[in-house]
């Protein structure tokens, strides 16, 4: 006979079924959420960077590095082997033009300069005596030449007279022959004298040129010594700041050794370097943007070195404002050589989203979503990128790296 089922058992069965249905419903809800998230993923707005597309200038640049150097610098070297008697200025000191920086022992160079000066005066006197001798000798020879020419004229007249007398029978043949012989002898002597005068003139002119050349060399030596005497005063050629000085009183210095440096810190230029792979793109006159401590100043390429050193090309940049207050000697700077520029381009800030391709996918904000778009890119630099294609000013572009989401057309933004 059948037994009646207890109420406790029925109650437990109902609770059991309720729990099973609840777990099943929760699993279905979780599955729906997961599928929904897979189909339309979401991002936290705080985890992405955006920028509103705008119109503005964009430059295409070549990246390089640079060093700020004084526009004018004097490197003072010792003109002779000497000794430092005193140091009159210290590094970092601002000095006027003509200020003596270091006092060198000058006795040796002064004595040498005086000796060469005396030798120069002696050679000038010798040259003067040679000129006088040349004038006297050539004068005497020319006088002899004039006398000989007069003698020939006389003998020619005698010969003509004897010939006429002979023709009329008033003179003997021997007298005619003698007068003709005398005329030929005189003509030969004249020829020899002319040759002698020409040879002597060449000898004297050669001696004169030799003396003049030796005197010129001596004068050049005297000029160099005079310049060395002036340089030994170690004066500043222009007002500036001493960047370095050999501050060793009593120390010996060799000829050609650097003893001080002066820089004009009111004017600067830039010494730039760039990869040799861009060497063909560099041109004199190209504009350059120089970034120092997040501030940009401008200039242009003044000269380009023809040499490549350690895969780098060097060039000099003339600054538009060489007296910028932020400039300091040996300061490092970023350089951007501008090879192309658009004054009004649709642009956004450069960011991780840009891969360098001419076209790619990006995400543009639309209310609380990011929508994928295919657009093109124009010129770009470290700061800005030009956008082209299906985008307009005011569109908000996600500039964070979104590569892992490129398979999704739309992303919810929390």
XYZ file of C-alpha atoms in Angstrom:
414
model
C 0.000 0.000 0.000
C 1.264 3.459 -0.935
C 2.585 5.759 1.808
C 1.775 9.516 1.839
C 4.768 11.827 0.961
C 5.730 14.090 3.831
C 5.454 17.845 3.621
C 9.107 18.326 4.627
C 10.297 16.280 1.673
C 8.094 18.260 -0.751
C 9.394 21.526 0.695
C 13.013 20.436 0.221
C 12.311 19.449 -3.389
C 10.776 22.862 -4.118
C 13.779 24.674 -2.612
C 16.127 22.459 -4.595
C 14.323 23.216 -7.886
C 14.256 26.941 -7.069
C 18.038 26.986 -6.490
C 18.670 25.106 -9.743
C 16.506 27.546 -11.716
C 18.208 30.536 -10.032
C 21.701 29.281 -10.836
C 20.662 28.571 -14.417
C 19.206 32.087 -14.783
C 22.342 33.663 -13.314
C 24.532 31.649 -15.673
C 22.434 32.760 -18.621
C 22.696 36.431 -17.535
C 26.488 36.181 -17.087
C 26.811 34.490 -20.471
C 24.757 37.256 -22.082
C 26.970 39.924 -20.458
C 30.152 38.165 -21.607
C 28.832 37.806 -25.159
C 27.689 41.424 -25.127
C 31.117 42.552 -23.965
C 32.803 40.500 -26.636
C 30.602 41.970 -29.305
C 30.771 45.540 -27.934
C 33.764 45.938 -25.588
C 34.017 48.929 -23.289
C 36.885 51.166 -22.201
C 37.381 53.403 -19.228
C 37.681 56.991 -20.470
C 40.474 57.620 -17.990
C 42.626 55.002 -19.729
C 42.650 56.696 -23.138
C 44.034 59.970 -24.499
C 42.067 62.006 -26.979
C 42.598 65.142 -29.034
C 40.134 67.266 -30.970
C 41.082 67.620 -34.642
C 41.885 71.238 -35.510
C 43.382 73.342 -38.269
C 46.914 74.609 -37.776
C 50.484 74.479 -39.143
C 52.250 71.132 -39.536
C 55.893 70.690 -40.460
C 57.687 67.704 -41.968
C 61.047 67.545 -40.216
C 64.315 65.650 -39.959
C 65.254 65.003 -36.337
C 68.768 65.794 -35.166
C 70.715 67.096 -32.206
C 72.687 70.255 -31.624
C 74.997 72.149 -29.325
C 74.829 75.868 -28.602
C 78.170 77.570 -29.211
C 79.182 81.241 -29.061
C 78.780 83.084 -32.344
C 82.235 84.577 -31.827
C 85.107 83.091 -29.853
C 88.750 84.076 -29.461
C 91.251 81.323 -28.756
C 94.447 82.921 -27.475
C 97.651 80.974 -28.033
C 101.152 81.732 -26.902
C 103.082 83.319 -29.816
C 106.444 82.171 -28.409
C 108.002 79.865 -25.868
C 107.648 81.882 -22.696
C 106.617 81.934 -19.043
C 103.491 83.283 -17.332
C 104.438 86.186 -15.080
C 100.903 86.964 -13.896
C 97.242 86.104 -14.577
C 95.159 89.276 -14.796
C 91.648 87.773 -15.216
C 89.859 84.602 -14.111
C 87.413 82.257 -15.812
C 83.841 83.554 -15.870
C 84.968 87.183 -15.656
C 83.446 89.667 -18.081
C 86.112 91.809 -19.727
C 86.207 94.758 -22.163
C 87.934 94.837 -25.533
C 91.708 95.286 -25.278
C 91.993 93.940 -21.729
C 95.257 92.041 -21.027
C 94.434 88.573 -19.688
C 97.885 87.164 -18.950
C 101.329 88.778 -18.680
C 104.020 86.773 -20.447
C 107.777 87.100 -20.158
C 108.642 89.052 -23.347
C 112.389 89.739 -23.166
C 113.358 87.000 -25.639
C 110.762 87.942 -28.255
C 111.578 91.658 -27.911
C 115.298 90.999 -28.412
C 114.599 88.811 -31.426
C 112.300 91.442 -32.919
C 114.960 94.147 -32.408
C 117.618 91.954 -34.016
C 115.477 91.282 -37.100
C 114.599 94.968 -37.310
C 118.303 95.879 -37.408
C 118.997 93.184 -40.004
C 116.174 94.586 -42.121
C 117.668 98.095 -41.983
C 121.111 96.731 -42.994
C 119.608 94.882 -45.961
C 117.729 98.005 -47.035
C 121.018 99.929 -47.005
C 122.729 97.194 -49.036
C 119.916 97.292 -51.537
C 120.231 101.061 -51.829
C 124.007 100.751 -52.425
C 123.410 98.095 -55.084
C 120.942 100.340 -56.892
C 123.469 103.199 -56.849
C 126.221 100.884 -58.097
C 123.957 99.668 -60.879
C 123.130 103.218 -61.923
C 126.824 104.240 -61.874
C 128.119 101.251 -63.859
C 125.374 101.359 -66.422
C 125.852 105.127 -66.709
C 129.571 104.713 -67.417
C 128.934 101.967 -69.958
C 126.259 104.026 -71.700
C 128.724 106.960 -71.877
C 131.284 104.689 -73.534
C 128.540 103.538 -75.897
C 127.733 107.115 -76.890
C 131.445 107.858 -77.503
C 131.805 104.718 -79.591
C 128.728 105.685 -81.639
C 130.242 109.139 -82.274
C 133.532 107.526 -83.338
C 131.703 105.341 -85.854
C 129.950 108.370 -87.314
C 133.344 110.101 -87.669
C 134.973 107.061 -89.284
C 132.027 106.691 -91.665
C 132.490 110.315 -92.769
C 136.255 109.747 -93.235
C 135.528 106.651 -95.343
C 133.056 108.601 -97.512
C 135.627 111.387 -98.052
C 138.399 108.912 -98.939
C 136.073 107.170 -101.376
C 135.273 110.435 -103.165
C 138.991 111.341 -103.340
C 139.800 107.879 -104.652
C 137.119 108.181 -107.320
C 138.753 111.387 -108.690
C 142.243 109.967 -108.320
C 143.227 112.276 -105.459
C 143.799 109.488 -102.904
C 145.546 106.151 -102.879
C 143.755 102.809 -102.601
C 145.570 102.041 -99.363
C 144.072 105.100 -97.671
C 140.578 104.020 -98.737
C 141.109 100.488 -97.464
C 142.496 101.775 -94.147
C 139.500 104.034 -93.557
C 137.115 101.164 -94.344
C 138.983 98.859 -91.934
C 138.876 101.498 -89.186
C 135.108 101.802 -89.661
C 134.581 97.981 -89.418
C 136.759 97.720 -86.292
C 134.773 100.483 -84.588
C 131.446 98.814 -85.558
C 132.673 95.528 -84.069
C 133.792 97.270 -80.884
C 130.339 98.922 -80.682
C 128.643 95.533 -81.016
C 130.839 94.063 -78.269
C 130.174 97.044 -76.017
C 126.399 96.752 -76.489
C 126.572 93.047 -75.609
C 128.731 93.830 -72.578
C 126.260 96.456 -71.393
C 123.319 93.995 -71.845
C 125.086 91.205 -69.917
C 126.159 93.528 -67.104
C 122.649 94.897 -66.821
C 121.223 91.366 -66.485
C 123.772 90.497 -63.768
C 123.042 93.658 -61.804
C 119.256 93.194 -62.162
C 119.556 89.566 -60.940
C 121.578 90.753 -57.917
C 118.989 93.451 -57.318
C 116.060 90.967 -57.471
C 117.890 88.603 -55.092
C 118.468 91.400 -52.604
C 114.860 92.551 -52.912
C 113.595 88.999 -52.329
C 115.831 88.537 -49.280
C 114.667 91.896 -47.954
C 111.024 90.909 -48.523
C 111.558 87.670 -46.565
C 113.274 89.583 -43.787
C 110.477 92.165 -43.678
C 107.923 89.344 -43.479
C 109.885 87.837 -40.594
C 109.995 91.246 -38.932
C 106.240 91.625 -39.407
C 105.562 88.204 -37.887
C 107.781 89.020 -34.924
C 106.097 92.395 -34.525
C 102.740 90.593 -34.542
C 104.076 88.082 -32.003
C 105.215 90.960 -29.788
C 101.700 92.406 -29.951
C 100.109 88.996 -29.313
C 102.395 88.441 -26.338
C 100.404 91.143 -24.569
C 97.499 88.591 -24.579
C 94.706 91.112 -25.166
C 91.013 90.499 -25.785
C 90.043 91.269 -29.383
C 86.461 91.954 -28.303
C 84.443 92.353 -25.135
C 83.169 89.073 -23.740
C 83.448 86.469 -21.014
C 86.549 84.416 -20.224
C 85.502 80.790 -20.619
C 88.947 79.419 -19.729
C 92.386 80.748 -18.783
C 95.647 79.011 -17.859
C 95.727 80.152 -14.256
C 99.271 79.005 -13.421
C 101.603 81.868 -12.567
C 105.233 80.910 -13.266
C 104.297 78.052 -15.614
C 106.161 77.644 -18.890
C 104.129 77.815 -22.092
C 105.136 76.583 -25.522
C 104.609 78.388 -28.799
C 101.096 77.530 -30.081
C 99.800 76.425 -26.665
C 96.299 77.677 -25.735
C 96.408 80.004 -22.751
C 92.895 81.532 -22.761
C 89.467 81.495 -24.446
C 87.038 84.390 -24.719
C 83.439 84.097 -25.907
C 80.856 86.672 -26.904
C 77.881 85.429 -24.881
C 75.529 87.966 -26.439
C 75.429 86.078 -29.738
C 75.167 82.348 -30.351
C 74.870 79.829 -33.153
C 74.126 76.103 -33.260
C 76.345 73.238 -34.306
C 73.987 70.496 -35.505
C 74.344 66.791 -36.291
C 71.982 64.475 -38.158
C 72.070 60.912 -39.480
C 73.906 60.543 -42.769
C 70.820 58.811 -44.212
C 69.297 62.311 -44.451
C 72.402 63.926 -45.975
C 70.801 64.233 -49.414
C 67.867 66.186 -47.978
C 69.967 68.861 -46.291
C 70.250 72.191 -48.098
C 71.710 75.546 -47.221
C 68.928 77.929 -46.160
C 66.486 75.277 -44.870
C 64.646 76.499 -41.738
C 65.479 74.778 -38.456
C 63.477 74.613 -35.233
C 65.633 74.350 -32.096
C 63.995 73.060 -28.902
C 65.590 73.951 -25.562
C 63.802 73.278 -22.279
C 60.477 72.889 -24.146
C 60.879 76.262 -25.824
C 61.288 76.544 -29.601
C 63.500 79.052 -31.370
C 64.211 79.230 -35.089
C 67.130 79.602 -37.487
C 68.373 78.340 -40.836
C 71.181 76.129 -42.128
C 74.200 78.316 -42.838
C 76.707 75.673 -43.970
C 76.959 71.874 -44.310
C 80.116 69.853 -43.732
C 81.074 67.660 -46.718
C 82.450 64.989 -44.360
C 80.587 62.161 -42.617
C 81.865 61.252 -39.162
C 80.501 58.239 -37.242
C 77.464 58.097 -39.585
C 76.597 61.728 -38.785
C 76.572 64.865 -40.930
C 77.482 68.171 -39.268
C 76.017 71.557 -40.161
C 75.914 75.086 -38.752
C 72.691 76.923 -37.949
C 72.403 80.724 -37.945
C 69.763 81.796 -35.416
C 67.054 84.320 -36.244
C 67.633 85.808 -32.797
C 71.192 84.915 -31.741
C 70.831 86.752 -28.417
C 67.952 84.654 -26.982
C 68.148 84.790 -23.187
C 67.730 81.011 -22.748
C 70.915 80.247 -24.713
C 74.024 79.045 -22.884
C 77.407 77.793 -24.189
C 77.580 74.006 -24.793
C 73.850 73.680 -24.119
C 72.317 70.593 -25.765
C 69.253 70.991 -27.960
C 66.874 69.027 -30.161
C 66.954 70.070 -33.801
C 64.166 69.758 -36.355
C 65.185 70.559 -39.924
C 61.983 71.642 -41.698
C 61.799 70.156 -45.218
C 58.053 70.771 -45.776
C 55.318 72.803 -44.092
C 51.555 73.361 -44.373
C 50.202 76.465 -42.698
C 46.608 75.148 -42.520
C 46.358 71.384 -42.100
C 43.776 69.306 -40.211
C 45.903 67.996 -37.367
C 45.994 66.187 -34.033
C 48.736 65.673 -31.479
C 51.168 62.867 -32.235
C 50.639 59.789 -30.092
C 51.002 55.991 -29.857
C 48.090 55.481 -32.274
C 50.249 56.638 -35.218
C 52.227 53.785 -36.813
C 53.893 55.838 -39.553
C 51.798 54.423 -42.393
C 50.188 56.690 -44.979
C 46.719 55.324 -44.043
C 45.421 53.230 -41.147
C 42.497 52.706 -38.781
C 41.738 55.114 -35.961
C 38.890 55.596 -33.483
C 36.786 58.735 -33.340
C 34.527 59.571 -30.385
C 30.768 59.693 -31.049
C 28.863 60.447 -27.814
C 29.761 57.538 -25.448
C 31.304 55.342 -28.126
C 34.447 55.154 -30.238
C 33.842 54.399 -33.903
C 36.514 52.905 -36.162
C 37.437 54.847 -39.315
C 39.956 54.417 -42.103
C 41.775 57.685 -42.762
C 44.960 58.917 -44.390
C 47.940 60.784 -42.958
C 49.880 63.654 -44.499
C 53.052 65.258 -43.190
C 54.004 64.685 -39.571
C 56.563 65.477 -36.922
C 57.296 64.775 -33.278
C 54.395 67.014 -32.180
C 51.705 66.967 -34.884
C 50.166 64.683 -37.523
C 48.111 65.798 -40.518
C 44.828 63.873 -41.027
C 43.138 63.386 -44.403
C 40.004 61.610 -45.616
C 36.799 60.945 -43.659
C 37.397 63.299 -40.756
C 36.669 66.930 -39.979
C 37.664 69.669 -37.553
C 36.114 69.123 -34.146
C 36.165 65.305 -34.309
C 37.690 63.843 -31.152
C 40.371 61.285 -32.037
C 41.720 58.657 -29.658
C 45.502 59.054 -29.828
C 46.313 56.123 -27.491
C 47.414 52.769 -28.933
C 44.217 51.012 -30.086
C 45.762 48.305 -32.221
C 44.252 45.386 -30.237
C 40.756 46.773 -30.867
C 41.053 47.195 -34.634
C 38.807 44.168 -35.195
C 35.913 46.071 -33.520
C 33.954 48.693 -35.404
C 32.596 50.238 -32.208
C 33.744 50.434 -28.590
C 31.696 51.666 -25.656
C 33.420 54.318 -23.541
C 32.564 54.326 -19.836
